Amino acid sequence: MQWAVGRRWAWAALLLAVAAVLTQVVWLWLGTQSFVFQREEIAQLARQYAGRYWAEISDTIISGTFHQWREGTTKSEVFYPGETVVHGPGEATAVEWGPNTWMVEYGRGVIPSTLAFALADTVFSTQDFLTLFYTLRSYARGLRLELTTYLFGQDP
C-alpha cells in the first residue's frame, strides 16, 4: 500500500486506502489545513463542504479536532480523539480539521459516488495526475484484493 497526497479545495491530506470494495472503504487520513494560505482570513477557506453521497461515511478521530456544521445550522459540533463523526447518506455538512488531525474514515454504500468529489480538485485545480493515479491505484488494489478473496478465498 502507498500513501497518496490528497487535496480537496483548501484541505491537504495524506491518505491510505486500507481496504476497499464497491460498497465499503476504509481510509486512514492525516488531515491538515492548507499549507498554502498564510493569512488568518484566507485560512478560513479550510472550512469546506463534506459532500452529499450515496454512502454513509464515518470518521473516527485519532488525534486533533474535527468541527462539523450540519446543513441548516450555524453552530458547529466539535469532535475529539475517540469520537466518531457520522455523515449519513444524502447529508451535506461543512467541516474543518484542526492541525495534526488523524482519523480513520469508513464508508458504506455506493463508494464510487464519493470519488468524483474527492478527486475533483486533484483533476481540475492542481492537475496532479500522479496523485490521481496513486489514489485510484490504491483503491483498485483494495478492490482486487477483496474480489480475489471473495472468488477464490485467498489473497492474490
XYZ file of N, CA and C in Angstrom:
468
model
N 0.845 -1.180 0.000
C 0.000 0.000 0.000
C 0.889 1.240 0.000
N 0.379 2.295 -0.581
C 1.142 3.522 -0.706
C 0.311 4.711 -0.250
N 0.952 5.609 0.495
C 0.310 6.849 0.878
C 0.195 7.737 -0.345
N -0.868 8.504 -0.439
C -1.037 9.493 -1.501
C -1.388 10.823 -0.855
N -0.962 11.897 -1.476
C -1.340 13.222 -1.006
C -2.664 13.565 -1.654
N -3.651 13.906 -0.856
C -4.949 14.282 -1.394
C -5.196 15.757 -1.156
N -6.009 16.358 -1.991
C -6.328 17.768 -1.813
C -7.788 17.968 -2.172
N -8.528 18.583 -1.258
C -9.913 18.982 -1.500
C -9.997 20.464 -1.198
N -10.039 21.263 -2.213
C -10.067 22.712 -2.090
C -8.946 23.172 -1.193
N -9.212 23.680 0.005
C -8.142 24.202 0.852
C -7.594 23.159 1.813
N -8.052 21.927 1.714
C -7.504 20.877 2.565
C -6.295 20.282 1.881
N -5.388 19.808 2.667
C -4.327 18.947 2.148
C -4.283 17.768 3.099
N -4.093 16.585 2.585
C -4.128 15.407 3.446
C -3.280 14.300 2.856
N -2.805 13.439 3.731
C -2.211 12.185 3.309
C -3.273 11.128 3.507
N -3.424 10.229 2.541
C -4.432 9.203 2.700
C -3.914 7.863 2.226
N -4.451 6.824 2.814
C -4.065 5.462 2.512
C -5.321 4.616 2.515
N -5.605 3.966 1.395
C -6.755 3.056 1.341
C -6.348 1.769 2.037
N -6.978 1.465 3.141
C -6.657 0.276 3.919
C -7.411 -0.926 3.377
N -8.663 -0.742 3.026
C -9.486 -1.808 2.445
C -10.531 -1.149 1.563
N -10.894 -1.816 0.470
C -11.866 -1.208 -0.436
C -12.646 -2.269 -1.191
N -13.930 -2.058 -1.298
C -14.805 -2.839 -2.172
C -15.784 -1.839 -2.783
N -16.660 -2.300 -3.648
C -17.603 -1.369 -4.268
C -18.573 -0.764 -3.271
N -18.835 -1.466 -2.166
C -19.815 -0.957 -1.205
C -19.216 -0.539 0.128
N -17.894 -0.697 0.337
C -17.260 -0.297 1.587
C -15.827 0.140 1.317
N -15.340 1.075 2.123
C -13.948 1.501 2.021
C -13.486 1.968 3.397
N -12.205 1.771 3.690
C -11.589 2.291 4.908
C -10.371 3.102 4.482
N -10.325 4.379 4.879
C -9.202 5.260 4.579
C -8.556 5.678 5.890
N -7.257 5.858 5.888
C -6.547 6.466 7.008
C -6.107 7.841 6.533
N -6.550 8.889 7.224
C -6.286 10.270 6.825
C -5.398 10.961 7.841
N -4.436 11.718 7.359
C -3.745 12.722 8.160
C -4.163 14.035 7.549
N -4.998 14.767 8.217
C -5.540 15.994 7.641
C -4.860 17.216 8.199
N -4.788 18.225 7.390
C -4.229 19.489 7.820
C -4.910 20.603 7.050
N -4.891 21.781 7.608
C -5.370 22.907 6.827
C -4.326 23.201 5.763
N -4.735 23.925 4.762
C -3.849 24.204 3.643
C -2.561 24.864 4.102
N -1.459 24.380 3.573
C -0.167 24.967 3.872
C 0.126 26.130 2.922
N -0.759 26.396 1.988
C -0.556 27.453 1.000
C -0.937 28.811 1.579
N -2.006 28.870 2.359
C -2.515 30.141 2.852
C -1.840 30.503 4.166
N -1.403 31.755 4.283
C -0.717 32.216 5.483
C -1.599 33.112 6.347
N -2.407 33.949 5.738
C -3.192 34.910 6.492
C -4.426 34.247 7.088
N -4.784 34.651 8.298
C -5.883 34.033 9.030
C -7.195 34.082 8.257
N -7.522 35.232 7.650
C -8.803 35.318 6.958
C -8.852 34.424 5.731
N -7.739 34.231 5.062
C -7.706 33.324 3.915
C -7.728 31.880 4.405
N -7.088 31.616 5.535
C -7.054 30.256 6.083
C -8.448 29.754 6.440
N -9.408 30.671 6.603
C -10.771 30.241 6.889
C -11.358 29.425 5.741
N -10.744 29.495 4.568
C -11.191 28.679 3.440
C -11.042 27.193 3.723
N -10.291 26.847 4.756
C -10.117 25.438 5.105
C -11.404 24.820 5.626
N -12.393 25.634 5.901
C -13.714 25.092 6.237
C -14.387 24.740 4.930
N -14.690 23.488 4.767
C -15.134 23.017 3.466
C -16.423 22.218 3.539
N -16.958 21.998 2.383
C -18.154 21.196 2.167
C -17.759 19.723 2.188
N -18.484 18.897 2.921
C -18.115 17.494 3.069
C -18.735 16.589 2.016
N -19.600 17.097 1.170
C -20.153 16.264 0.106
C -21.503 15.664 0.464
N -22.209 15.259 -0.558
C -23.506 14.600 -0.399
C -23.410 13.317 -1.218
N -23.370 12.186 -0.546
C -23.080 10.921 -1.223
C -24.214 9.916 -1.079
N -24.112 8.855 -1.849
C -24.994 7.696 -1.710
C -24.311 6.679 -0.805
N -23.702 7.170 0.237
C -22.966 6.315 1.166
C -22.989 6.964 2.540
N -22.855 6.133 3.566
C -22.689 6.639 4.926
C -21.196 6.672 5.207
N -20.706 7.821 5.629
C -19.286 7.992 5.914
C -19.143 8.263 7.406
N -18.254 7.533 8.068
C -17.974 7.817 9.475
C -16.480 8.043 9.640
N -16.138 9.060 10.417
C -14.752 9.421 10.680
C -14.492 9.263 12.168
N -13.577 8.380 12.537
C -13.191 8.215 13.934
C -11.899 8.989 14.153
N -11.953 9.943 15.061
C -10.830 10.838 15.291
C -9.787 10.133 16.156
N -8.540 10.135 15.681
C -7.427 9.543 16.424
C -6.692 10.635 17.199
N -6.449 11.767 16.548
C -5.835 12.916 17.223
C -6.322 14.187 16.544
N -6.201 15.305 17.238
C -6.654 16.575 16.681
C -8.132 16.812 16.943
N -8.716 17.701 16.165
C -10.133 18.036 16.315
C -10.812 18.073 14.954
N -12.111 17.888 14.986
C -12.931 17.881 13.778
C -14.164 18.713 14.091
N -14.356 19.801 13.376
C -15.539 20.646 13.539
C -16.506 20.338 12.409
N -17.801 20.283 12.739
C -18.816 19.995 11.725
C -20.005 20.930 11.908
N -20.442 21.515 10.798
C -21.652 22.331 10.761
C -22.659 21.582 9.911
N -23.751 21.131 10.514
C -24.787 20.424 9.760
C -25.560 21.417 8.897
N -26.112 20.898 7.818
C -26.889 21.714 6.895
C -28.041 22.379 7.643
N -28.207 23.686 7.439
C -29.291 24.420 8.075
C -28.961 24.970 9.444
N -27.726 24.794 9.917
C -27.339 25.314 11.228
C -26.148 26.254 11.087
N -25.926 27.049 12.124
C -24.758 27.929 12.154
C -23.838 27.597 13.318
N -24.195 26.587 14.100
C -23.395 26.196 15.256
C -22.637 24.913 14.929
N -21.362 24.906 15.274
C -20.561 23.721 14.963
C -20.574 22.723 16.116
N -20.421 21.469 15.753
C -20.182 20.404 16.719
C -18.686 20.119 16.651
N -18.057 19.904 17.794
C -16.625 19.621 17.826
C -16.428 18.186 18.285
N -15.601 17.456 17.562
C -15.311 16.063 17.883
C -13.834 15.933 18.231
N -13.553 15.096 19.229
C -12.204 14.925 19.758
C -11.764 13.472 19.605
N -10.482 13.178 19.894
C -9.992 11.801 19.757
C -10.882 10.795 20.484
N -11.162 9.698 19.776
C -12.015 8.645 20.308
C -13.470 8.787 19.902
N -13.853 9.941 19.397
C -15.235 10.162 18.968
C -15.373 9.897 17.474
N -16.593 9.562 17.065
C -16.872 9.257 15.663
C -17.892 10.241 15.110
N -17.583 10.787 13.950
C -18.464 11.700 13.223
C -19.163 10.876 12.149
N -20.491 10.927 12.091
C -21.234 10.155 11.090
C -21.908 11.115 10.112
N -21.652 10.895 8.817
C -22.304 11.639 7.739
C -23.226 10.646 7.042
N -24.522 10.794 7.206
C -25.479 9.860 6.619
C -25.609 10.025 5.112
N -26.163 9.020 4.452
C -26.382 9.121 3.006
C -27.266 10.329 2.679
N -26.854 11.122 1.713
C -27.630 12.279 1.302
C -27.465 13.508 2.166
N -26.701 13.428 3.261
C -26.475 14.585 4.126
C -25.299 15.400 3.613
N -25.356 16.707 3.831
C -24.241 17.587 3.493
C -23.853 18.369 4.737
N -22.564 18.558 4.955
C -22.074 19.321 6.096
C -20.880 20.162 5.669
N -20.593 21.178 6.459
C -19.339 21.914 6.337
C -18.438 21.377 7.435
N -17.168 21.221 7.148
C -16.252 20.632 8.120
C -14.943 21.399 8.159
N -14.229 21.238 9.267
C -12.891 21.801 9.408
C -12.083 20.858 10.281
N -10.892 20.533 9.836
C -9.976 19.718 10.636
C -9.006 20.649 11.340
N -8.712 20.342 12.606
C -7.675 21.076 13.305
C -6.307 20.590 12.852
N -5.245 21.310 13.241
C -3.894 20.884 12.868
C -3.591 19.482 13.400
N -2.842 18.723 12.632
C -2.390 17.375 13.018
C -3.536 16.439 13.357
N -4.591 16.511 12.607
C -5.725 15.617 12.819
C -5.510 14.324 12.045
N -5.582 13.224 12.757
C -5.552 11.890 12.160
C -6.921 11.282 12.370
N -7.424 10.588 11.370
C -8.710 9.914 11.535
C -8.779 8.704 10.623
N -9.600 7.755 11.028
C -9.909 6.603 10.194
C -11.298 6.850 9.634
N -11.423 6.782 8.309
C -12.704 7.021 7.660
C -13.233 5.707 7.111
N -14.486 5.415 7.425
C -15.146 4.206 6.934
C -16.350 4.632 6.128
N -16.449 4.126 4.923
C -17.590 4.429 4.071
C -18.342 3.166 3.725
N -19.671 3.264 3.730
C -20.510 2.114 3.399
C -21.659 2.599 2.529
N -21.798 2.003 1.360
C -22.815 2.413 0.403
C -22.241 2.337 -1.000
N -22.635 3.260 -1.865
C -22.123 3.293 -3.235
C -20.841 4.131 -3.220
N -19.717 3.486 -2.952
C -18.448 4.179 -2.768
C -18.002 4.940 -4.015
N -18.164 4.405 -5.220
C -17.760 5.202 -6.385
C -18.445 6.573 -6.468
N -19.608 6.738 -5.819
C -20.277 8.046 -5.827
C -19.489 9.087 -5.039
N -18.565 8.678 -4.199
C -17.762 9.612 -3.406
C -16.491 10.044 -4.122
N -16.062 9.290 -5.107
C -14.765 9.549 -5.721
C -14.733 10.819 -6.565
N -15.812 11.161 -7.247
C -15.808 12.356 -8.099
C -15.513 13.610 -7.278
N -16.187 13.768 -6.137
C -15.936 14.933 -5.287
C -14.539 14.879 -4.683
N -14.155 13.710 -4.207
C -12.867 13.572 -3.537
C -11.699 13.881 -4.470
N -11.866 13.610 -5.745
C -10.758 13.784 -6.687
C -10.911 14.996 -7.603
N -12.001 15.741 -7.488
C -12.250 16.868 -8.399
C -11.138 17.906 -8.347
N -10.684 18.278 -7.157
C -9.640 19.291 -7.053
C -8.323 18.776 -7.631
N -8.059 17.496 -7.429
C -6.841 16.896 -7.978
C -6.841 16.973 -9.500
N -7.989 16.771 -10.111
C -8.085 16.779 -11.576
C -8.158 18.198 -12.129
N -9.068 19.024 -11.604
C -9.369 20.299 -12.242
C -8.582 21.494 -11.716
N -8.102 21.450 -10.479
C -7.396 22.601 -9.927
C -5.887 22.390 -9.959
N -5.412 21.392 -9.249
C -3.966 21.165 -9.195
C -3.457 20.403 -10.408
N -4.331 19.704 -11.094
C -3.970 18.865 -12.242
C -2.799 17.944 -11.892
N -2.888 17.372 -10.715
C -1.857 16.470 -10.207
C -2.252 15.044 -10.571
N -1.959 14.670 -11.796
C -2.399 13.378 -12.305
C -1.630 12.214 -11.692
N -0.431 12.472 -11.178
C 0.305 11.410 -10.495
C -0.404 11.034 -9.189
N -0.850 12.035 -8.432
C -1.621 11.755 -7.218
C -2.930 11.063 -7.557
N -3.578 11.485 -8.628
C -4.797 10.819 -9.083
C -4.512 9.347 -9.360
N -3.415 9.080 -10.048
C -3.025 7.705 -10.343
C -2.782 6.917 -9.060
N -2.007 7.483 -8.118
C -1.719 6.783 -6.859
C -3.000 6.481 -6.081
N -3.907 7.444 -6.035
C -5.155 7.257 -5.292
C -6.012 6.171 -5.922
N -6.191 6.248 -7.237
C -7.009 5.244 -7.923
C -6.347 3.873 -7.895
N -5.024 3.833 -7.988
C -4.318 2.551 -7.917
C -4.492 1.918 -6.538
N -4.391 2.729 -5.498
C -4.575 2.220 -4.141
C -5.978 1.651 -3.965
N -6.983 2.374 -4.467
C -8.366 1.904 -4.379
C -8.554 0.640 -5.218
N -7.982 0.609 -6.416
C -8.102 -0.568 -7.289
C -7.443 -1.792 -6.663
N -6.323 -1.598 -5.990
C -5.668 -2.729 -5.313
C -6.561 -3.289 -4.212
N -7.202 -2.401 -3.476
C -8.140 -2.859 -2.453
C -9.300 -3.628 -3.053
N -9.827 -3.127 -4.177
C -10.911 -3.829 -4.870
C -10.459 -5.204 -5.347
N -9.257 -5.267 -5.925
C -8.735 -6.538 -6.419
C -8.561 -7.542 -5.278
N -8.025 -7.090 -4.165
C -7.834 -7.961 -3.010
C -9.167 -8.517 -2.524
N -10.168 -7.650 -2.396
C -11.481 -8.102 -1.942
C -12.126 -9.053 -2.941
N -11.990 -8.760 -4.230
C -12.590 -9.603 -5.262
C -11.944 -10.982 -5.301
N -10.611 -11.032 -5.255
C -9.950 -12.343 -5.294
C -10.213 -13.135 -4.020
N -10.295 -12.455 -2.895
C -10.624 -13.152 -1.650
C -12.039 -13.712 -1.721
N -12.967 -12.938 -2.271
C -14.352 -13.384 -2.409
C -14.457 -14.565 -3.377
N -13.779 -14.460 -4.523
C -13.889 -15.501 -5.551
C -13.111 -16.766 -5.221
N -11.911 -16.588 -4.685
C -11.018 -17.730 -4.503
C -10.712 -18.050 -3.047
N -11.156 -17.212 -2.131
C -10.955 -17.465 -0.712
C -9.532 -17.286 -0.241
N -8.720 -16.550 -1.010
C -7.333 -16.324 -0.604
C -6.833 -15.008 -1.182
N -5.726 -14.523 -0.622
C -5.099 -13.318 -1.156
C -4.426 -13.646 -2.480
N -4.299 -12.648 -3.375
C -3.644 -12.918 -4.666
C -2.168 -13.211 -4.499
